[in-house]
Short mmCIF file of C-alpha atoms in Angstrom, two decimals:
data_model
loop_
_atom_site.label_atom_id
_atom_site.label_comp_id
_atom_site.label_asym_id
_atom_site.label_seq_id
_atom_site.Cartn_x
_atom_site.Cartn_y
_atom_site.Cartn_z
CA UNK I 18 0.00 0.00 0.00
CA UNK I 19 1.42 3.41 -0.96
CA UNK I 20 1.57 6.39 1.37
CA UNK I 21 -1.31 7.93 -0.61
CA UNK I 22 -3.43 4.78 -0.39
CA UNK I 23 -2.97 4.68 3.39
CA UNK I 24 -5.65 7.37 3.60
CA UNK I 25 -8.20 4.71 2.67
CA UNK I 26 -9.28 1.62 4.59
CA UNK I 27 -10.41 -0.01 1.31
CA UNK I 28 -8.73 1.92 -1.52
CA UNK I 29 -9.99 -0.37 -4.30
CA UNK I 30 -13.62 0.39 -3.37
CA UNK I 31 -13.24 3.98 -2.18
CA UNK I 32 -11.49 5.09 -5.39
CA UNK I 33 -13.24 2.72 -7.80
CA UNK I 34 -13.79 4.27 -11.26
CA UNK I 35 -17.40 5.32 -11.83
CA UNK I 36 -17.92 2.81 -14.63
CA UNK I 37 -16.86 -0.08 -12.38
CA UNK I 38 -18.95 1.26 -9.52
CA UNK I 39 -22.05 1.35 -11.70
CA UNK I 40 -21.42 -2.20 -12.90
CA UNK I 41 -21.09 -3.30 -9.27
CA UNK I 42 -24.40 -1.59 -8.44
CA UNK I 43 -26.16 -3.29 -11.33
CA UNK I 44 -24.81 -6.70 -10.32
CA UNK I 45 -26.03 -6.25 -6.75
CA UNK I 46 -29.42 -4.92 -7.87
CA UNK I 47 -30.01 -7.93 -10.13
CA UNK I 48 -29.17 -10.28 -7.23
CA UNK I 49 -31.39 -8.31 -4.86
CA UNK I 50 -34.53 -8.06 -7.01
CA UNK I 51 -35.71 -11.73 -6.96
CA UNK I 52 -34.59 -12.12 -3.35
CA UNK I 53 -36.71 -9.27 -1.95
CA UNK I 54 -39.69 -10.09 -4.18
CA UNK I 55 -39.81 -13.61 -2.76
CA UNK I 56 -39.15 -12.71 0.87
CA UNK I 57 -40.37 -9.15 1.65
CA UNK I 58 -44.17 -9.00 2.08
CA UNK I 59 -44.26 -5.25 1.52
CA UNK I 60 -42.17 -5.41 -1.65
CA UNK I 61 -44.30 -8.19 -3.13
CA UNK I 62 -47.54 -6.38 -2.30
CA UNK I 63 -46.26 -3.09 -3.73
CA UNK I 64 -44.84 -4.59 -6.91
CA UNK I 65 -47.93 -6.67 -7.59
CA UNK I 66 -50.03 -3.52 -7.23
CA UNK I 67 -47.91 -1.90 -9.96
CA UNK I 68 -47.74 -5.02 -12.15
CA UNK I 69 -43.96 -5.51 -11.73
CA UNK I 70 -42.14 -8.84 -11.36
CA UNK I 71 -38.43 -9.71 -11.15
CA UNK I 72 -38.54 -10.92 -14.77
CA UNK I 73 -39.14 -7.30 -15.82
CA UNK I 74 -35.82 -6.15 -14.31
CA UNK I 75 -32.84 -7.04 -16.48
CA UNK I 76 -30.66 -3.96 -15.93
CA UNK I 77 -30.09 -1.02 -13.62
CA UNK I 78 -32.01 1.13 -16.11
CA UNK I 79 -34.99 -1.25 -15.86
CA UNK I 80 -34.86 -1.06 -12.09
CA UNK I 81 -35.02 2.76 -12.08
CA UNK I 82 -37.72 2.85 -14.73
CA UNK I 83 -40.07 0.13 -13.47
CA UNK I 84 -39.70 -0.52 -9.73
CA UNK I 85 -42.18 1.54 -7.67
CA UNK I 86 -41.09 3.83 -4.84
CA UNK I 87 -41.73 3.10 -1.16
CA UNK I 88 -41.79 5.54 1.75
CA UNK I 89 -42.22 5.57 5.52
CA UNK I 90 -46.00 5.96 5.33
CA UNK I 91 -46.24 2.73 3.30
CA UNK I 92 -44.09 0.89 5.85
CA UNK I 93 -46.18 2.17 8.75
CA UNK I 94 -49.43 1.37 6.94
CA UNK I 95 -48.33 -2.23 6.27
CA UNK I 96 -47.27 -2.53 9.91
CA UNK I 97 -50.64 -1.31 11.18
CA UNK I 98 -52.72 -3.40 8.75
CA UNK I 99 -50.82 -6.63 9.34
CA UNK I 100 -49.52 -6.31 12.89
CA UNK I 101 -46.00 -6.64 11.52
CA UNK I 102 -43.51 -4.67 13.65
CA UNK I 103 -41.07 -4.57 10.72
CA UNK I 104 -43.59 -3.10 8.29
CA UNK I 105 -43.26 -5.92 5.78
CA UNK I 106 -39.55 -5.28 5.19
CA UNK I 107 -38.03 -8.26 7.00
CA UNK I 108 -36.81 -11.02 4.69
CA UNK I 109 -35.38 -13.22 7.45
CA UNK I 110 -35.53 -13.53 11.22
CA UNK I 111 -32.99 -14.51 13.88
CA UNK I 112 -30.28 -15.67 13.98
CA UNK I 113 -29.38 -13.89 10.73
CA UNK I 114 -31.20 -10.78 11.95
CA UNK I 115 -28.55 -9.65 14.41
CA UNK I 116 -30.21 -6.57 15.89
CA UNK I 117 -32.88 -3.93 15.52
CA UNK I 118 -32.21 -0.21 15.48
CA UNK I 119 -34.71 2.62 15.09
CA UNK I 120 -35.01 5.95 13.38
CA UNK I 121 -35.07 8.95 15.72
CA UNK I 122 -38.80 9.52 15.35
CA UNK I 123 -38.40 13.28 14.94
CA UNK I 124 -40.85 13.30 12.01
CA UNK I 125 -43.20 10.58 13.26
CA UNK I 126 -43.15 7.37 15.26
CA UNK I 127 -39.75 5.61 15.15
CA UNK I 128 -39.30 3.13 12.31
CA UNK I 129 -37.60 -0.19 13.19
CA UNK I 130 -34.43 -1.00 11.23
CA UNK I 131 -33.57 -4.73 11.40
CA UNK I 132 -29.83 -5.21 10.88
CA UNK I 133 -27.74 -8.01 9.36
CA UNK I 134 -24.35 -9.20 10.57
CA UNK I 135 -22.56 -7.06 7.96
CA UNK I 136 -24.12 -3.76 9.01
CA UNK I 137 -23.75 -1.17 6.24
CA UNK I 138 -23.54 1.60 8.84
CA UNK I 139 -20.56 -0.11 10.43
CA UNK I 140 -18.90 -0.84 7.08
CA UNK I 141 -18.99 2.84 6.10
CA UNK I 142 -18.16 4.11 9.58
CA UNK I 143 -14.93 2.11 9.62
CA UNK I 144 -13.86 3.81 6.38
CA UNK I 145 -14.62 7.25 7.79
CA UNK I 146 -12.75 6.66 11.05
CA UNK I 147 -9.73 5.31 9.17
CA UNK I 148 -9.73 8.45 7.03
CA UNK I 149 -9.75 10.56 10.22
CA UNK I 150 -6.59 8.83 11.43
CA UNK I 151 -7.78 5.79 13.41
CA UNK I 152 -5.39 2.83 13.23
CA UNK I 153 -5.15 -0.57 14.97
CA UNK I 154 -4.60 -0.12 18.69
CA UNK I 155 -6.27 3.31 18.85
CA UNK I 156 -9.14 4.03 21.22
CA UNK I 157 -12.50 5.19 19.87
CA UNK I 158 -14.94 7.08 22.09
CA UNK I 159 -18.27 5.53 21.15
CA UNK I 160 -21.00 7.99 22.08
CA UNK I 161 -23.87 6.80 19.88
CA UNK I 162 -27.41 7.15 21.19
CA UNK I 163 -28.86 3.76 22.02
CA UNK I 164 -31.90 3.80 19.71
CA UNK I 165 -29.55 3.32 16.73
CA UNK I 166 -28.59 -0.17 18.02
CA UNK I 167 -25.25 -1.02 19.56
CA UNK I 168 -22.33 -1.70 17.25
CA UNK I 169 -19.68 -2.84 19.71
CA UNK I 170 -17.94 -6.06 20.63
CA UNK I 171 -16.23 -8.23 18.02
CA UNK I 172 -17.60 -6.12 15.16
CA UNK I 173 -14.51 -3.90 15.49
CA UNK I 174 -11.95 -6.73 15.60
CA UNK I 175 -11.03 -6.51 11.90
CA UNK I 176 -9.90 -2.89 12.37
CA UNK I 177 -8.12 -3.24 15.70
CA UNK I 178 -9.99 -0.18 17.05
CA UNK I 179 -10.84 -0.31 20.76
CA UNK I 180 -14.22 1.33 21.53
CA UNK I 181 -14.91 3.01 24.87
CA UNK I 182 -18.67 3.35 25.34
CA UNK I 183 -20.23 6.45 26.86
CA UNK I 184 -23.95 7.10 27.26
CA UNK I 185 -25.17 9.82 24.87
CA UNK I 186 -26.46 12.06 27.64
CA UNK I 187 -25.33 15.42 29.07
CA UNK I 188 -25.44 13.69 32.46
CA UNK I 189 -22.39 11.64 31.38
CA UNK I 190 -20.27 14.68 30.43
CA UNK I 191 -17.93 14.19 33.45
CA UNK I 192 -17.24 10.60 32.36
CA UNK I 193 -16.69 11.68 28.75
CA UNK I 194 -14.11 14.24 29.88
CA UNK I 195 -12.46 11.71 32.19
CA UNK I 196 -11.98 8.98 29.58
CA UNK I 197 -10.80 11.56 27.02
CA UNK I 198 -8.03 12.64 29.42
CA UNK I 199 -7.07 9.15 30.59
CA UNK I 200 -7.22 7.06 27.41
CA UNK I 201 -6.41 9.78 24.84
CA UNK I 202 -8.77 8.39 22.17
CA UNK I 203 -8.12 9.15 18.50
CA UNK I 204 -11.74 9.62 17.35
CA UNK I 205 -15.17 10.32 18.83
CA UNK I 206 -18.40 9.01 17.31
CA UNK I 207 -20.63 10.99 17.68
CA UNK I 208 -21.43 14.30 19.34
CA UNK I 209 -24.57 16.41 19.05
CA UNK I 210 -26.00 19.82 19.95
CA UNK I 211 -27.20 18.77 23.45
CA UNK I 212 -23.79 17.23 24.23
CA UNK I 213 -21.92 20.34 23.08
CA UNK I 214 -24.21 22.53 25.20
CA UNK I 215 -23.55 20.16 28.09
CA UNK I 216 -19.79 20.53 27.60
CA UNK I 217 -20.18 24.31 27.56
CA UNK I 218 -22.06 24.23 30.87
CA UNK I 219 -19.55 21.78 32.36
CA UNK I 220 -16.69 24.09 31.37
CA UNK I 221 -18.48 27.03 32.99
CA UNK I 222 -19.24 25.15 36.21
CA UNK I 223 -15.88 23.41 36.71
CA UNK I 224 -13.30 25.50 34.89
CA UNK I 225 -12.22 22.35 32.99
CA UNK I 226 -9.95 23.01 29.99
CA UNK I 227 -12.08 21.33 27.30
CA UNK I 228 -9.56 22.09 24.57
CA UNK I 229 -6.81 20.24 26.44
CA UNK I 230 -9.05 17.38 27.59
CA UNK I 231 -10.03 16.64 23.96
CA UNK I 232 -6.65 17.40 22.37
CA UNK I 233 -5.91 13.76 21.46
CA UNK I 234 -8.83 13.56 19.02
CA UNK I 235 -8.06 13.69 15.30
CA UNK I 236 -11.70 13.31 14.34
CA UNK I 237 -14.91 14.24 16.16
CA UNK I 238 -18.10 13.34 14.31
CA UNK I 239 -21.03 15.74 14.72
CA UNK I 240 -24.51 14.74 13.57
CA UNK I 241 -28.23 14.69 14.15
CA UNK I 242 -28.97 18.11 12.66
CA UNK I 243 -27.27 21.11 11.05
CA UNK I 244 -24.68 22.87 13.16
CA UNK I 245 -25.76 26.26 14.53
CA UNK I 246 -23.27 29.18 14.48
CA UNK I 247 -22.96 29.02 18.28
CA UNK I 248 -22.11 25.33 18.25
CA UNK I 249 -19.58 25.94 15.46
CA UNK I 250 -17.95 28.76 17.46
CA UNK I 251 -17.65 26.57 20.54
CA UNK I 252 -16.01 23.73 18.66
CA UNK I 253 -13.69 26.15 16.85
CA UNK I 254 -12.63 27.62 20.20
CA UNK I 255 -11.94 24.14 21.55
CA UNK I 256 -10.15 23.30 18.27
CA UNK I 257 -12.28 20.21 17.69
CA UNK I 258 -11.44 18.48 14.37
CA UNK I 259 -15.08 18.20 13.31
CA UNK I 260 -16.54 15.97 10.60
CA UNK I 261 -20.26 16.39 9.97
CA UNK I 262 -22.47 13.34 9.45
CA UNK I 263 -25.99 12.74 8.20
CA UNK I 264 -28.24 9.76 7.53
CA UNK I 265 -28.09 8.09 4.14
CA UNK I 266 -31.79 7.41 4.04
CA UNK I 267 -31.69 4.92 6.97
CA UNK I 268 -29.48 2.61 4.87
CA UNK I 269 -26.14 3.87 6.17
CA UNK I 270 -24.56 7.21 7.05
CA UNK I 271 -22.72 9.85 5.03
CA UNK I 272 -19.80 11.78 6.52
CA UNK I 273 -17.50 14.55 5.43
CA UNK I 274 -13.92 13.79 4.45
CA UNK I 275 -10.92 16.03 5.13
CA UNK I 276 -11.95 18.27 2.20
CA UNK I 277 -15.19 19.22 4.04
CA UNK I 278 -16.99 19.63 0.72
CA UNK I 279 -20.01 17.39 1.14
CA UNK I 280 -20.73 14.07 2.84
CA UNK I 281 -19.66 10.91 1.02
CA UNK I 282 -22.50 8.62 -0.07
CA UNK I 283 -21.04 5.12 -0.25
CA UNK I 284 -22.46 3.84 -3.51
CA UNK I 285 -21.27 0.26 -3.11
CA UNK I 286 -23.68 -0.16 -0.17
CA UNK I 287 -26.49 2.12 -1.40
CA UNK I 288 -27.86 3.06 -4.79
CA UNK I 289 -28.50 6.80 -4.71
CA UNK I 290 -31.07 8.44 -6.94
CA UNK I 291 -31.22 12.23 -6.99
CA UNK I 292 -34.64 13.25 -8.27
CA UNK I 293 -36.55 16.42 -9.04
CA UNK I 294 -38.40 17.24 -5.77
CA UNK I 295 -41.60 17.83 -7.74
CA UNK I 296 -41.40 14.74 -9.96
CA UNK I 297 -39.59 11.51 -10.77
CA UNK I 298 -36.95 12.71 -13.23
CA UNK I 299 -33.26 13.00 -12.42
CA UNK I 300 -32.12 16.32 -10.95
CA UNK I 301 -29.02 17.93 -12.42
CA UNK I 302 -25.64 17.18 -10.83
CA UNK I 303 -25.04 19.66 -8.00
CA UNK I 304 -28.65 20.82 -7.96
CA UNK I 305 -31.31 20.50 -5.28
CA UNK I 306 -33.19 17.23 -5.38
CA UNK I 307 -34.83 14.52 -3.27
CA UNK I 308 -32.70 11.55 -2.23
CA UNK I 309 -34.02 8.07 -3.04
CA UNK I 310 -32.02 5.09 -1.73
CA UNK I 311 -31.84 1.35 -2.25
CA UNK I 312 -29.85 -0.85 0.15
CA UNK I 313 -27.37 -2.99 -1.81
CA UNK I 314 -25.84 -5.10 0.98
CA UNK I 315 -28.78 -5.62 3.33
CA UNK I 316 -30.31 -9.09 3.01
CA UNK I 317 -32.36 -8.77 6.22
CA UNK I 318 -34.74 -5.85 5.56
CA UNK I 319 -33.54 -3.85 2.55
CA UNK I 320 -35.20 -0.58 1.62
CA UNK I 321 -35.98 -0.55 -2.12
CA UNK I 322 -36.30 2.77 -3.98
CA UNK I 323 -37.07 4.44 -0.66
CA UNK I 324 -38.16 8.07 -0.97
CA UNK I 325 -36.40 9.63 2.00
CA UNK I 326 -38.16 13.03 1.89
CA UNK I 327 -34.63 14.49 2.27
CA UNK I 328 -33.72 17.45 0.08
CA UNK I 329 -30.05 17.47 -0.85
CA UNK I 330 -27.50 18.95 -3.18
CA UNK I 331 -25.70 16.01 -4.79
CA UNK I 332 -22.73 15.51 -7.09
CA UNK I 333 -20.93 12.48 -8.47
CA UNK I 334 -17.79 14.45 -9.37
CA UNK I 335 -14.59 12.97 -7.90
CA UNK I 336 -13.67 14.56 -4.57
CA UNK I 337 -10.27 16.17 -4.02
CA UNK I 338 -9.70 13.46 -1.37
CA UNK I 339 -9.57 10.97 -4.27
CA UNK I 340 -12.83 9.16 -3.51
CA UNK I 341 -15.12 8.58 -6.48
CA UNK I 342 -18.38 8.06 -4.61
CA UNK I 343 -21.01 10.80 -4.59
CA UNK I 344 -21.20 13.68 -2.14
CA UNK I 345 -24.29 15.28 -0.65
CA UNK I 346 -25.14 18.42 1.29
CA UNK I 347 -28.42 18.08 3.24
CA UNK I 348 -30.87 20.97 2.92
CA UNK I 349 -33.89 19.75 4.87
CA UNK I 350 -36.99 17.61 4.45
CA UNK I 351 -39.69 18.10 1.84
CA UNK I 352 -42.29 17.55 4.55
CA UNK I 353 -40.73 20.32 6.66
CA UNK I 354 -41.21 22.99 4.01
CA UNK I 355 -43.41 25.88 5.13
CA UNK I 356 -44.69 28.36 2.55
CA UNK I 357 -45.16 31.79 4.11
CA UNK I 358 -46.81 34.30 1.80
CA UNK I 359 -45.55 32.29 -1.16
CA UNK I 360 -41.96 31.99 0.16
CA UNK I 361 -40.47 28.56 0.90
CA UNK I 362 -38.96 28.27 4.39
CA UNK I 363 -36.93 25.36 5.82
CA UNK I 364 -35.07 25.12 9.14
CA UNK I 365 -31.80 25.71 7.29
CA UNK I 366 -33.07 29.25 6.59
CA UNK I 367 -33.41 29.94 10.34
CA UNK I 368 -30.14 28.43 11.64
CA UNK I 369 -27.76 31.19 10.42
CA UNK I 370 -29.20 34.02 12.54
CA UNK I 371 -31.50 32.74 15.31
CA UNK I 372 -28.61 32.37 17.76
CA UNK I 373 -27.21 35.86 17.26
CA UNK I 374 -28.87 37.25 20.41
CA UNK I 375 -27.21 36.66 23.82
CA UNK I 376 -30.40 35.07 25.11
CA UNK I 377 -30.81 32.70 22.15
CA UNK I 378 -27.20 31.85 21.35
CA UNK I 379 -27.81 28.11 21.76
CA UNK I 380 -29.73 28.25 18.48
CA UNK I 381 -32.64 26.12 19.72
CA UNK I 382 -35.85 26.70 17.78
CA UNK I 383 -38.85 25.03 16.20
CA UNK I 384 -40.92 26.09 13.21
CA UNK I 385 -44.60 25.70 14.08
CA UNK I 386 -46.26 24.18 11.00
CA UNK I 387 -49.90 23.16 11.48
CA UNK I 388 -50.32 23.30 7.70
CA UNK I 389 -48.00 23.78 4.71
CA UNK I 390 -49.07 27.32 3.78
CA UNK I 391 -49.54 30.28 6.10
CA UNK I 392 -49.33 34.06 6.25
CA UNK I 393 -47.13 34.29 9.36
CA UNK I 394 -43.93 32.46 10.30
CA UNK I 395 -44.45 31.02 13.77
CA UNK I 396 -41.35 30.07 15.76
CA UNK I 397 -40.75 28.54 19.17
CA UNK I 398 -37.36 29.81 20.35
CA UNK I 399 -35.23 28.60 23.24
CA UNK I 400 -33.69 31.25 25.47
CA UNK I 401 -31.53 31.68 28.55
CA UNK I 402 -33.47 33.59 31.22
CA UNK I 403 -30.23 34.51 33.00
CA UNK I 404 -29.07 36.34 29.88
CA UNK I 405 -32.35 38.23 29.40
CA UNK I 406 -31.54 41.90 28.82
CA UNK I 407 -34.84 43.78 28.58
CA UNK I 408 -37.70 41.37 29.18
CA UNK I 409 -39.38 38.68 27.11
CA UNK I 410 -41.55 41.05 25.07
CA UNK I 411 -38.51 43.06 24.03
CA UNK I 412 -36.64 39.87 23.05
CA UNK I 413 -39.61 38.74 20.94
CA UNK I 414 -39.63 42.15 19.23
CA UNK I 415 -35.91 41.90 18.43
CA UNK I 416 -36.32 38.41 16.98
CA UNK I 417 -39.29 39.50 14.86
CA UNK I 418 -37.33 42.47 13.56
CA UNK I 419 -34.41 40.22 12.61
CA UNK I 420 -36.68 37.74 10.83
CA UNK I 421 -38.20 40.56 8.82
CA UNK I 422 -34.73 41.82 7.91
CA UNK I 423 -33.40 38.37 6.92
CA UNK I 424 -36.48 36.79 5.34
CA UNK I 425 -38.89 39.66 4.72
CA UNK I 426 -41.67 37.87 6.60
CA UNK I 427 -44.03 38.66 9.47
CA UNK I 428 -43.58 36.36 12.46
CA UNK I 429 -45.06 35.24 15.74
CA UNK I 430 -42.59 34.21 18.48
CA UNK I 431 -43.11 31.85 21.42
CA UNK I 432 -40.29 31.73 23.97
CA UNK I 433 -39.37 28.58 25.90
CA UNK I 434 -36.46 27.95 28.25
CA UNK I 435 -33.50 26.07 26.80
CA UNK I 436 -33.97 23.40 29.47
CA UNK I 437 -37.52 22.71 28.28
CA UNK I 438 -36.59 22.89 24.59
CA UNK I 439 -34.04 20.08 24.79
CA UNK I 440 -36.72 17.82 26.31
CA UNK I 441 -38.80 17.99 23.12
CA UNK I 442 -36.90 15.33 21.19
CA UNK I 443 -34.59 12.32 21.36
CA UNK I 444 -31.20 12.72 23.08
CA UNK I 445 -29.30 13.93 20.01
CA UNK I 446 -31.58 16.68 18.68
CA UNK I 447 -34.97 18.34 18.85
CA UNK I 448 -37.53 18.29 16.03
CA UNK I 449 -37.00 21.56 14.17
CA UNK I 450 -40.56 21.47 12.80
CA UNK I 451 -43.63 20.84 14.94
CA UNK I 452 -47.34 20.77 14.15
CA UNK I 453 -48.18 22.62 17.37
#
């Protein structure tokens, strides 16, 4: 292996020419099609409804042209109609089904994600950690929230990484700091807004030097939601080597590389389609589109042409890091879009400025969206009462003035304490859009 290749855990796959990568995808799709049709109750029901059989799929082009889409509502509907906790996705049961994870449930009830032995999330995560500098013998701080299913034990043996598990809770901040100082881990997977806010409070209360305590890390993965300016400033001050992560449609994850120019979508484990948000045609490379995914290595409960509802910018151009797989930049969810007086608003439009006030610097907010179209932008905003300068009404007025300046929209502001805001969601984030 050359010095250049040492950046990659699996250089042959990570730098595979696009033509070879597409042939690999087609081969895996053609193996997958008859398998899921025979074994997945939801797939069979859906395909029969659309008059599609495996005999109709003889190429990757056929697959994209003929196989119907599925989405979370279809999975939940099948679950409720049939009393099937896996929503008709499961093709096998134990012992080959090695675990069950869940989605976060921020946009609805959590969706179960049965996992095989060769977990695609773990396959891709190992590549990312290697790229960040992890090598055999290094310690990994494993801070993943439990609803995603544990990925510890002998699953790391092929890399030689040694995971140290910490509960993803601000209550465990003292332990996180302690193990970071004692074991000097190389990477941390993963940290979130509530954990960063917890570190900030711990630093304030104890005088702990967070920068020094975390100085051994060469990669700290941040995920769950977009990073607010305040969170970015904190991690810059602590000199955290941050790599942002997002979900790859519940098939795997996508993480930034050292170029920090989009999150790599591993196309040997997932077929990515990048479609016009208002139709089914391909979106242009680099343009805004909806992500549709198909799991290529999951033989337990694969998602097939799954419409994620995620809006992304996506390109298949080779990255400067040398990887040939696509890169995405998440923009938000189609279902989160609020149209205010004809103007489209997503949470990503609020993040850049909502934390600019001393009282709201944590950047905690929710868009209140009882329906898709409205005449007034309604926001629930977290604030620090101890930092309140001139009363709640005056703070509301300042926020409304800023919204009008930034977005040109009238607004209605509800204030809620930061402590109450962080209770509104799972441990890694809060829902940024709420019906009420």
